[in-house]
């Protein structure tokens, strides 16, 4: 009989210490079972005929809008103005005060040996089984990022979705992506989908997310994480942005290293990276998947914040954790109130891997007795039910199983992130954003 008891880090249940490991593992077994069920459901949906909802306004529907092309078949400005008028606000379970405010209240009760960096306002938008479960997680993550941008950044609110000021539903987002393709953003990605996404139950990933936001002038960036031995294969996978740029960089199958300076450098671990450059475009638990797409990389010594304590050489998936910590902890944070919870002005991260995508809204570090530091991601999963998440946060019990994910849960060989830098691009910079590329970091 074990005289000691421990608290489960995922569901907060108090159980005998001898049973803790088995109990904790059961959470991941349940996730794997759910993943199998959701993937099967996704395949069933993919085989079913498409029947996108019609949105009626002035005797027109968004279904009637033609694919907006730049070759004269449909005037670009006419297509955009029609979509601005016809797009529909997405409906979702709204948490009074916002999910991040409730989460902050829970995090402020965490032990004193923890420090958490959290994004500003972000809605949790769940997949709905009758509408998009099994294929729509990418769209839901775009909606969650949009909710943050519309609430936190005025310059973004003015340009996003034609200045509508709300988060559109999935059919409207699909039309916006087609318009992005028509403008020339991510031509290879557009070709992969045969220039059409509206009304289709197709999995999308970070590349489509970046192309959509870039078409409004937003500086969406992509980062790839994976094993070094798989780096050469990124560009050969279906849907990757190949084309002339890749042919220029690759010479007889040999990569040409290109050193690039850029804002991404300050998020790298505190060491030099000699990483080769290539072109890109890319996709745990449930819902959906997309084609993996490869990575363009920048190799520079990072200009990390003086407060960053993670200058040691990282190994394996800790590279991903360190990057995320450095991203949120770049000095652009608010330390008002409880200093254990810091509010960052950075956007949430679109977090993609084979099988699913989620939204990272923060990261926590725990200083352990042995001097080591333990990182935990704070994630909003579109596969979770918002009402259940809200109840756990208000009751301040069991919320960890919805939100917290440690490095031990990162069991995929490849991951991809998308985030949005501040400001609005125009002119030559906007033209450069049409080619979707990424940074590659070795796990």
Coordinates of C-alpha atoms in Angstrom, one line a residue:
X1 CA 0.0 0.0 0.0
X2 CA 1.5 3.3 -1.1
X3 CA 1.3 5.9 1.7
X4 CA 1.9 8.8 -0.6
X5 CA -0.4 10.4 -3.1
X6 CA 0.2 12.7 -6.1
X7 CA -1.8 15.1 -8.2
X8 CA -2.2 14.2 -11.9
X9 CA -0.7 17.1 -14.0
X10 CA -3.5 16.6 -16.6
X11 CA -6.7 16.2 -14.7
X12 CA -5.7 17.2 -11.1
X13 CA -7.0 14.0 -9.6
X14 CA -5.2 12.9 -6.4
X15 CA -4.1 9.3 -6.8
X16 CA -1.5 7.0 -5.1
X17 CA 2.0 7.7 -6.4
X18 CA 2.5 4.1 -7.5
X19 CA -0.4 4.5 -9.9
X20 CA 0.5 8.0 -11.2
X21 CA 2.5 6.9 -14.3
X22 CA -0.1 4.5 -15.5
X23 CA -2.9 7.0 -14.9
X24 CA -1.1 9.8 -16.8
X25 CA -0.4 7.5 -19.7
X26 CA -4.1 6.7 -20.0
X27 CA -4.7 10.3 -21.1
X28 CA -2.5 9.7 -24.2
X29 CA -4.1 6.3 -24.9
X30 CA -7.5 8.1 -25.0
X31 CA -6.0 10.7 -27.4
X32 CA -4.7 8.0 -29.7
X33 CA -8.1 6.3 -29.8
X34 CA -9.8 9.6 -30.5
X35 CA -7.3 10.3 -33.3
X36 CA -8.1 7.0 -35.0
X37 CA -11.9 7.7 -34.8
X38 CA -11.5 11.2 -36.1
X39 CA -9.3 10.2 -39.0
X40 CA -11.8 7.5 -40.0
X41 CA -14.6 10.1 -39.9
X42 CA -12.4 12.4 -42.0
X43 CA -12.0 9.8 -44.7
X44 CA -15.8 9.3 -44.7
X45 CA -16.4 13.0 -45.1
X46 CA -13.8 13.3 -47.9
X47 CA -15.7 10.6 -49.9
X48 CA -19.0 12.3 -49.3
X49 CA -20.4 14.8 -51.9
X50 CA -19.8 18.4 -51.1
X51 CA -22.8 20.5 -50.0
X52 CA -21.5 23.9 -48.7
X53 CA -24.1 26.1 -47.1
X54 CA -25.6 28.9 -49.1
X55 CA -25.4 32.4 -47.7
X56 CA -28.2 34.6 -49.0
X57 CA -28.0 38.3 -49.4
X58 CA -29.8 40.5 -52.0
X59 CA -30.8 37.3 -53.9
X60 CA -27.1 36.3 -54.2
X61 CA -25.2 33.6 -52.4
X62 CA -21.5 33.2 -51.8
X63 CA -21.9 29.9 -53.7
X64 CA -22.6 31.9 -56.8
X65 CA -19.4 33.9 -56.6
X66 CA -17.0 32.6 -59.4
X67 CA -13.4 31.8 -58.6
X68 CA -11.6 35.1 -58.7
X69 CA -8.8 35.0 -61.2
X70 CA -6.3 37.5 -62.4
X71 CA -6.7 36.5 -66.0
X72 CA -9.8 38.6 -66.7
X73 CA -12.4 35.9 -66.2
X74 CA -13.7 37.7 -63.2
X75 CA -12.6 41.2 -62.1
X76 CA -10.6 41.0 -59.0
X77 CA -12.0 44.1 -57.4
X78 CA -15.6 43.0 -58.3
X79 CA -15.0 39.6 -56.7
X80 CA -13.5 41.1 -53.5
X81 CA -16.3 43.6 -53.1
X82 CA -18.9 40.9 -53.6
X83 CA -17.3 38.7 -51.0
X84 CA -17.1 41.5 -48.5
X85 CA -20.8 42.0 -48.8
X86 CA -21.7 38.3 -48.8
X87 CA -19.4 36.9 -46.2
X88 CA -21.0 35.6 -43.0
X89 CA -19.8 35.9 -39.4
X90 CA -18.9 32.6 -37.9
X91 CA -21.1 31.3 -35.1
X92 CA -19.4 29.8 -32.1
X93 CA -19.8 29.3 -28.3
X94 CA -18.5 32.6 -26.9
X95 CA -17.0 32.6 -23.4
X96 CA -17.9 35.7 -21.4
X97 CA -14.8 37.7 -20.7
X98 CA -12.8 35.5 -23.0
X99 CA -11.0 32.2 -22.6
X100 CA -7.5 33.7 -22.1
X101 CA -8.8 35.9 -19.2
X102 CA -10.2 32.8 -17.5
X103 CA -6.9 30.9 -18.2
X104 CA -4.9 33.8 -16.7
X105 CA -6.9 33.5 -13.5
X106 CA -6.0 29.8 -13.2
X107 CA -2.4 30.4 -14.1
X108 CA -2.1 33.0 -11.3
X109 CA -2.8 30.2 -8.8
X110 CA 0.0 28.1 -10.1
X111 CA 3.1 27.5 -7.8
X112 CA 5.6 30.3 -7.3
X113 CA 8.3 28.4 -9.1
X114 CA 6.5 28.8 -12.4
X115 CA 6.5 31.7 -14.9
X116 CA 4.0 31.9 -17.7
X117 CA 3.9 34.0 -20.9
X118 CA 0.4 34.3 -22.3
X119 CA -1.1 35.9 -25.4
X120 CA -3.8 38.5 -25.3
X121 CA -7.4 38.0 -26.2
X122 CA -8.1 34.9 -28.3
X123 CA -11.3 33.0 -28.8
X124 CA -11.6 29.2 -28.6
X125 CA -13.5 28.0 -31.7
X126 CA -14.3 24.4 -31.8
X127 CA -14.8 22.0 -34.7
X128 CA -18.5 21.0 -35.1
X129 CA -19.1 17.3 -35.9
X130 CA -22.0 18.1 -38.3
X131 CA -20.0 20.8 -40.1
X132 CA -16.2 20.3 -40.2
X133 CA -15.1 17.6 -37.7
X134 CA -12.4 15.5 -39.3
X135 CA -11.1 18.1 -41.7
X136 CA -11.7 21.7 -40.5
X137 CA -9.1 22.2 -37.7
X138 CA -6.9 24.3 -40.0
X139 CA -9.8 26.7 -40.7
X140 CA -10.7 26.8 -37.0
X141 CA -7.1 27.8 -36.1
X142 CA -7.2 30.5 -38.7
X143 CA -10.4 31.7 -37.0
X144 CA -8.7 31.7 -33.6
X145 CA -5.8 33.7 -34.9
X146 CA -8.2 36.1 -36.6
X147 CA -10.1 36.7 -33.4
X148 CA -6.8 37.7 -31.8
X149 CA -5.8 40.0 -34.6
X150 CA -9.2 41.7 -34.8
X151 CA -9.2 42.4 -31.0
X152 CA -5.5 43.2 -30.5
X153 CA -4.3 45.0 -33.6
X154 CA -6.2 48.0 -35.1
X155 CA -4.1 48.1 -38.2
X156 CA -5.0 44.5 -38.9
X157 CA -8.7 45.1 -38.2
X158 CA -8.7 47.8 -40.8
X159 CA -7.6 45.4 -43.6
X160 CA -8.6 41.9 -42.6
X161 CA -11.6 40.5 -44.5
X162 CA -12.2 43.8 -46.2
X163 CA -12.5 45.6 -42.9
X164 CA -15.5 43.6 -41.9
X165 CA -14.5 43.6 -38.2
X166 CA -15.6 40.0 -37.5
X167 CA -14.3 36.4 -38.0
X168 CA -15.9 34.9 -41.2
X169 CA -17.2 31.3 -41.3
X170 CA -15.4 28.6 -43.1
X171 CA -17.1 29.0 -46.5
X172 CA -16.2 32.7 -46.5
X173 CA -12.6 31.9 -45.6
X174 CA -12.4 29.4 -48.4
X175 CA -13.4 32.1 -50.8
X176 CA -10.8 34.5 -49.3
X177 CA -8.2 31.8 -49.9
X178 CA -9.2 31.5 -53.5
X179 CA -8.9 35.3 -53.9
X180 CA -5.4 35.0 -52.3
X181 CA -4.5 32.4 -55.0
X182 CA -6.0 34.6 -57.7
X183 CA -3.7 37.4 -56.6
X184 CA -0.7 35.2 -57.0
X185 CA -0.1 34.1 -53.4
X186 CA 1.4 30.6 -53.2
X187 CA 0.9 29.6 -56.8
X188 CA 2.2 26.1 -56.2
X189 CA -0.3 25.6 -53.3
X190 CA -3.1 26.9 -55.6
X191 CA -2.1 24.4 -58.3
X192 CA -2.1 21.6 -55.7
X193 CA -5.7 22.3 -55.0
X194 CA -6.5 22.9 -58.7
X195 CA -7.2 26.5 -57.8
X196 CA -10.4 25.6 -55.9
X197 CA -11.1 25.1 -52.2
X198 CA -14.6 26.5 -51.7
X199 CA -17.2 23.8 -50.7
X200 CA -14.5 21.1 -50.4
X201 CA -13.7 19.1 -47.3
X202 CA -10.0 19.4 -47.9
X203 CA -7.3 19.5 -45.2
X204 CA -5.3 22.7 -45.2
X205 CA -2.1 23.6 -43.3
X206 CA 0.2 26.5 -42.3
X207 CA 0.9 27.3 -46.0
X208 CA -2.7 28.1 -46.7
X209 CA -2.9 30.0 -43.4
X210 CA 0.1 32.1 -44.4
X211 CA -1.1 32.7 -48.0
X212 CA -4.6 33.9 -46.8
X213 CA -3.2 36.3 -44.2
X214 CA -0.4 37.5 -46.5
X215 CA -3.0 38.5 -49.2
X216 CA -4.2 41.2 -46.8
X217 CA -0.6 42.4 -46.3
X218 CA 0.0 40.6 -43.0
X219 CA 3.5 39.4 -42.4
X220 CA 2.7 35.7 -41.8
X221 CA 5.9 33.6 -41.2
X222 CA 6.4 29.8 -41.2
X223 CA 8.9 27.8 -39.3
X224 CA 9.6 24.1 -39.9
X225 CA 11.0 21.7 -37.3
X226 CA 12.2 18.2 -38.1
X227 CA 15.2 15.7 -38.1
X228 CA 18.1 16.7 -40.3
X229 CA 17.9 13.5 -42.3
X230 CA 14.4 14.5 -43.5
X231 CA 15.3 18.0 -44.6
X232 CA 16.1 17.1 -48.2
X233 CA 12.6 15.6 -48.6
X234 CA 10.6 18.6 -47.6
X235 CA 10.6 20.0 -51.1
X236 CA 9.7 16.8 -52.8
X237 CA 6.4 16.3 -51.0
X238 CA 3.0 17.0 -52.6
X239 CA 1.9 20.5 -52.5
X240 CA 5.2 22.1 -51.6
X241 CA 6.1 25.4 -53.2
X242 CA 8.7 24.3 -55.8
X243 CA 9.0 26.2 -59.0
X244 CA 11.8 28.4 -60.3
X245 CA 12.9 29.6 -56.9
X246 CA 13.7 26.0 -55.8
X247 CA 15.4 25.3 -59.1
X248 CA 17.6 28.4 -58.5
X249 CA 18.6 27.3 -55.0
X250 CA 19.2 23.7 -55.9
X251 CA 22.0 23.0 -58.2
X252 CA 22.3 19.5 -59.4
X253 CA 20.7 18.2 -56.2
X254 CA 23.1 20.1 -54.0
X255 CA 21.8 22.8 -51.7
X256 CA 23.3 26.3 -51.8
X257 CA 23.6 27.9 -48.4
X258 CA 22.2 31.4 -48.2
X259 CA 22.8 33.5 -45.2
X260 CA 19.8 35.7 -44.4
X261 CA 19.2 38.4 -41.7
X262 CA 15.6 38.8 -40.5
X263 CA 13.2 39.1 -37.6
X264 CA 13.1 35.3 -37.1
X265 CA 16.7 35.4 -35.9
X266 CA 15.9 36.7 -32.4
X267 CA 13.7 33.6 -31.7
X268 CA 16.4 31.0 -32.3
X269 CA 18.2 29.4 -29.4
X270 CA 21.3 31.3 -28.3
X271 CA 23.8 29.8 -30.6
X272 CA 24.8 30.0 -34.3
X273 CA 22.9 28.0 -36.8
X274 CA 24.4 27.0 -40.1
X275 CA 21.2 26.1 -41.9
X276 CA 20.7 25.9 -45.6
X277 CA 18.0 27.7 -47.4
X278 CA 15.2 26.3 -49.7
X279 CA 11.7 27.2 -50.6
X280 CA 8.6 26.0 -48.7
X281 CA 5.0 25.6 -48.0
X282 CA 3.1 22.6 -44.9
X283 CA 0.7 19.8 -41.5
X284 CA -1.7 15.3 -32.6
X285 CA -4.3 14.2 -31.6
X286 CA -7.5 14.4 -33.7
X287 CA -9.3 15.9 -36.5
X288 CA -7.2 16.4 -39.6
X289 CA -4.1 16.4 -41.6
X290 CA -2.5 18.0 -44.6
X291 CA 0.5 17.6 -46.9
X292 CA 3.8 18.2 -45.2
X293 CA 5.7 21.0 -46.9
X294 CA 9.3 21.9 -46.6
X295 CA 11.4 24.7 -45.5
X296 CA 13.4 27.7 -46.4
X297 CA 15.9 28.5 -43.7
X298 CA 17.9 31.4 -42.3
X299 CA 21.2 30.8 -40.6
X300 CA 22.3 33.7 -38.4
X301 CA 23.5 34.0 -34.8
X302 CA 20.4 34.9 -32.8
X303 CA 19.9 38.3 -31.3
X304 CA 18.1 37.1 -28.3
X305 CA 16.8 39.2 -25.4
X306 CA 19.1 39.7 -22.5
X307 CA 16.5 38.2 -20.2
X308 CA 16.4 34.9 -22.2
X309 CA 18.1 32.2 -20.1
X310 CA 17.9 29.5 -22.7
X311 CA 21.3 29.9 -24.3
X312 CA 22.4 26.3 -23.8
X313 CA 22.4 23.9 -26.8
X314 CA 19.0 22.2 -27.1
X315 CA 18.4 18.7 -28.1
X316 CA 15.5 17.0 -29.8
X317 CA 12.1 18.6 -29.3
X318 CA 13.4 20.9 -26.7
X319 CA 14.6 23.0 -29.7
X320 CA 10.9 23.6 -30.5
X321 CA 10.1 24.5 -26.8
X322 CA 13.1 26.9 -26.7
X323 CA 12.0 28.6 -29.9
X324 CA 8.5 29.1 -28.6
X325 CA 9.8 30.5 -25.3
X326 CA 12.1 32.9 -27.1
X327 CA 9.2 33.9 -29.5
X328 CA 6.9 35.0 -26.7
X329 CA 9.6 36.3 -24.4
X330 CA 11.1 38.9 -26.8
X331 CA 10.8 41.8 -24.3
X332 CA 7.5 43.0 -25.8
X333 CA 5.5 41.9 -22.7
X334 CA 3.4 43.4 -19.9
X335 CA 4.4 42.6 -16.3
X336 CA 1.5 44.3 -14.6
X337 CA -0.2 42.5 -11.7
X338 CA 0.9 38.9 -11.0
X339 CA 4.5 38.6 -12.2
X340 CA 4.2 34.9 -12.6
X341 CA 1.8 35.5 -15.5
X342 CA 3.2 37.8 -18.2
X343 CA 1.1 39.0 -21.1
X344 CA 2.8 39.0 -24.5
X345 CA 1.9 41.2 -27.5
X346 CA 2.9 38.4 -29.8
X347 CA 0.2 36.6 -31.9
X348 CA -0.8 33.0 -31.1
X349 CA 1.0 30.3 -33.1
X350 CA -0.7 28.1 -35.6
X351 CA 0.8 24.7 -34.6
X352 CA 0.7 22.0 -37.3
X353 CA 1.9 18.4 -37.4
X354 CA 0.9 15.2 -39.2
X355 CA -2.7 14.4 -38.1
X356 CA -3.9 17.7 -36.5
X357 CA -3.3 21.4 -35.9
X358 CA -3.9 23.5 -32.8
X359 CA -3.3 27.1 -31.6
X360 CA -0.5 27.8 -29.0
X361 CA -1.5 30.8 -26.8
X362 CA 1.4 30.7 -24.4
X363 CA 4.1 28.8 -22.7
X364 CA 5.0 28.1 -19.0
X365 CA 8.4 27.3 -17.4
X366 CA 8.8 25.5 -14.1
X367 CA 12.0 25.8 -12.1
X368 CA 12.6 22.3 -10.6
X369 CA 14.5 21.4 -7.4
X370 CA 17.3 19.9 -9.4
X371 CA 18.0 23.2 -11.2
X372 CA 16.4 22.1 -14.5
X373 CA 13.6 23.9 -16.2
X374 CA 10.5 22.2 -17.5
X375 CA 8.5 23.8 -20.3
X376 CA 4.8 23.4 -20.9
X377 CA 2.8 24.6 -24.0
X378 CA -0.5 26.3 -23.5
X379 CA -2.8 25.2 -26.4
X380 CA -6.3 25.8 -27.6
X381 CA -7.4 22.7 -29.5
X382 CA -10.4 23.0 -31.9
X383 CA -11.1 19.3 -31.2
X384 CA -12.2 20.2 -27.6
X385 CA -15.7 21.4 -26.6
X386 CA -15.6 25.1 -25.6
X387 CA -18.4 24.6 -23.0
X388 CA -16.4 21.9 -21.3
X389 CA -13.2 24.0 -21.4
X390 CA -15.1 27.0 -19.9
X391 CA -16.5 24.9 -17.1
X392 CA -13.1 23.6 -16.1
X393 CA -11.6 27.1 -16.2
X394 CA -14.3 28.6 -14.1
X395 CA -14.2 25.8 -11.6
X396 CA -10.4 26.0 -11.7
X397 CA -10.1 22.2 -11.8
X398 CA -9.3 19.8 -14.6
X399 CA -8.4 22.6 -17.0
X400 CA -4.8 21.4 -17.4
X401 CA -5.9 18.4 -19.4
X402 CA -7.4 20.7 -22.0
X403 CA -4.6 23.3 -22.1
X404 CA -1.2 22.0 -21.0
X405 CA 1.1 20.0 -23.2
X406 CA 4.7 19.1 -22.1
X407 CA 7.7 18.3 -24.2
X408 CA 7.0 14.6 -23.6
X409 CA 3.8 14.9 -25.6
X410 CA 5.7 16.0 -28.7
X411 CA 5.9 12.6 -30.3
X412 CA 5.8 13.6 -34.0
X413 CA 9.0 13.8 -36.0
X414 CA 8.0 17.0 -37.7
X415 CA 6.2 20.2 -36.6
X416 CA 5.4 23.5 -38.3
X417 CA 4.5 26.9 -36.8
X418 CA 2.9 30.0 -38.4
X419 CA 2.9 33.4 -36.7
X420 CA 2.2 37.0 -37.8
X421 CA 4.6 39.9 -37.4
X422 CA 3.3 43.4 -36.7
X423 CA 2.7 45.9 -39.5
X424 CA 1.2 45.8 -42.9
X425 CA 3.3 45.1 -46.0
X426 CA 2.8 46.9 -49.3
X427 CA 4.6 47.4 -52.6
X428 CA 7.7 45.3 -53.3
X429 CA 7.5 43.6 -49.9
X430 CA 3.9 42.5 -50.6
X431 CA 5.1 41.0 -53.9
X432 CA 7.8 39.0 -52.1
X433 CA 5.2 37.7 -49.7
X434 CA 3.5 35.9 -52.6
X435 CA 6.2 33.2 -52.4
X436 CA 5.5 31.3 -49.3
X437 CA 8.8 30.1 -47.7
X438 CA 9.9 29.0 -44.2
X439 CA 12.7 28.6 -41.8
X440 CA 14.0 25.1 -41.1
X441 CA 15.3 24.1 -37.7
X442 CA 16.7 20.7 -36.9
X443 CA 15.1 18.7 -34.1

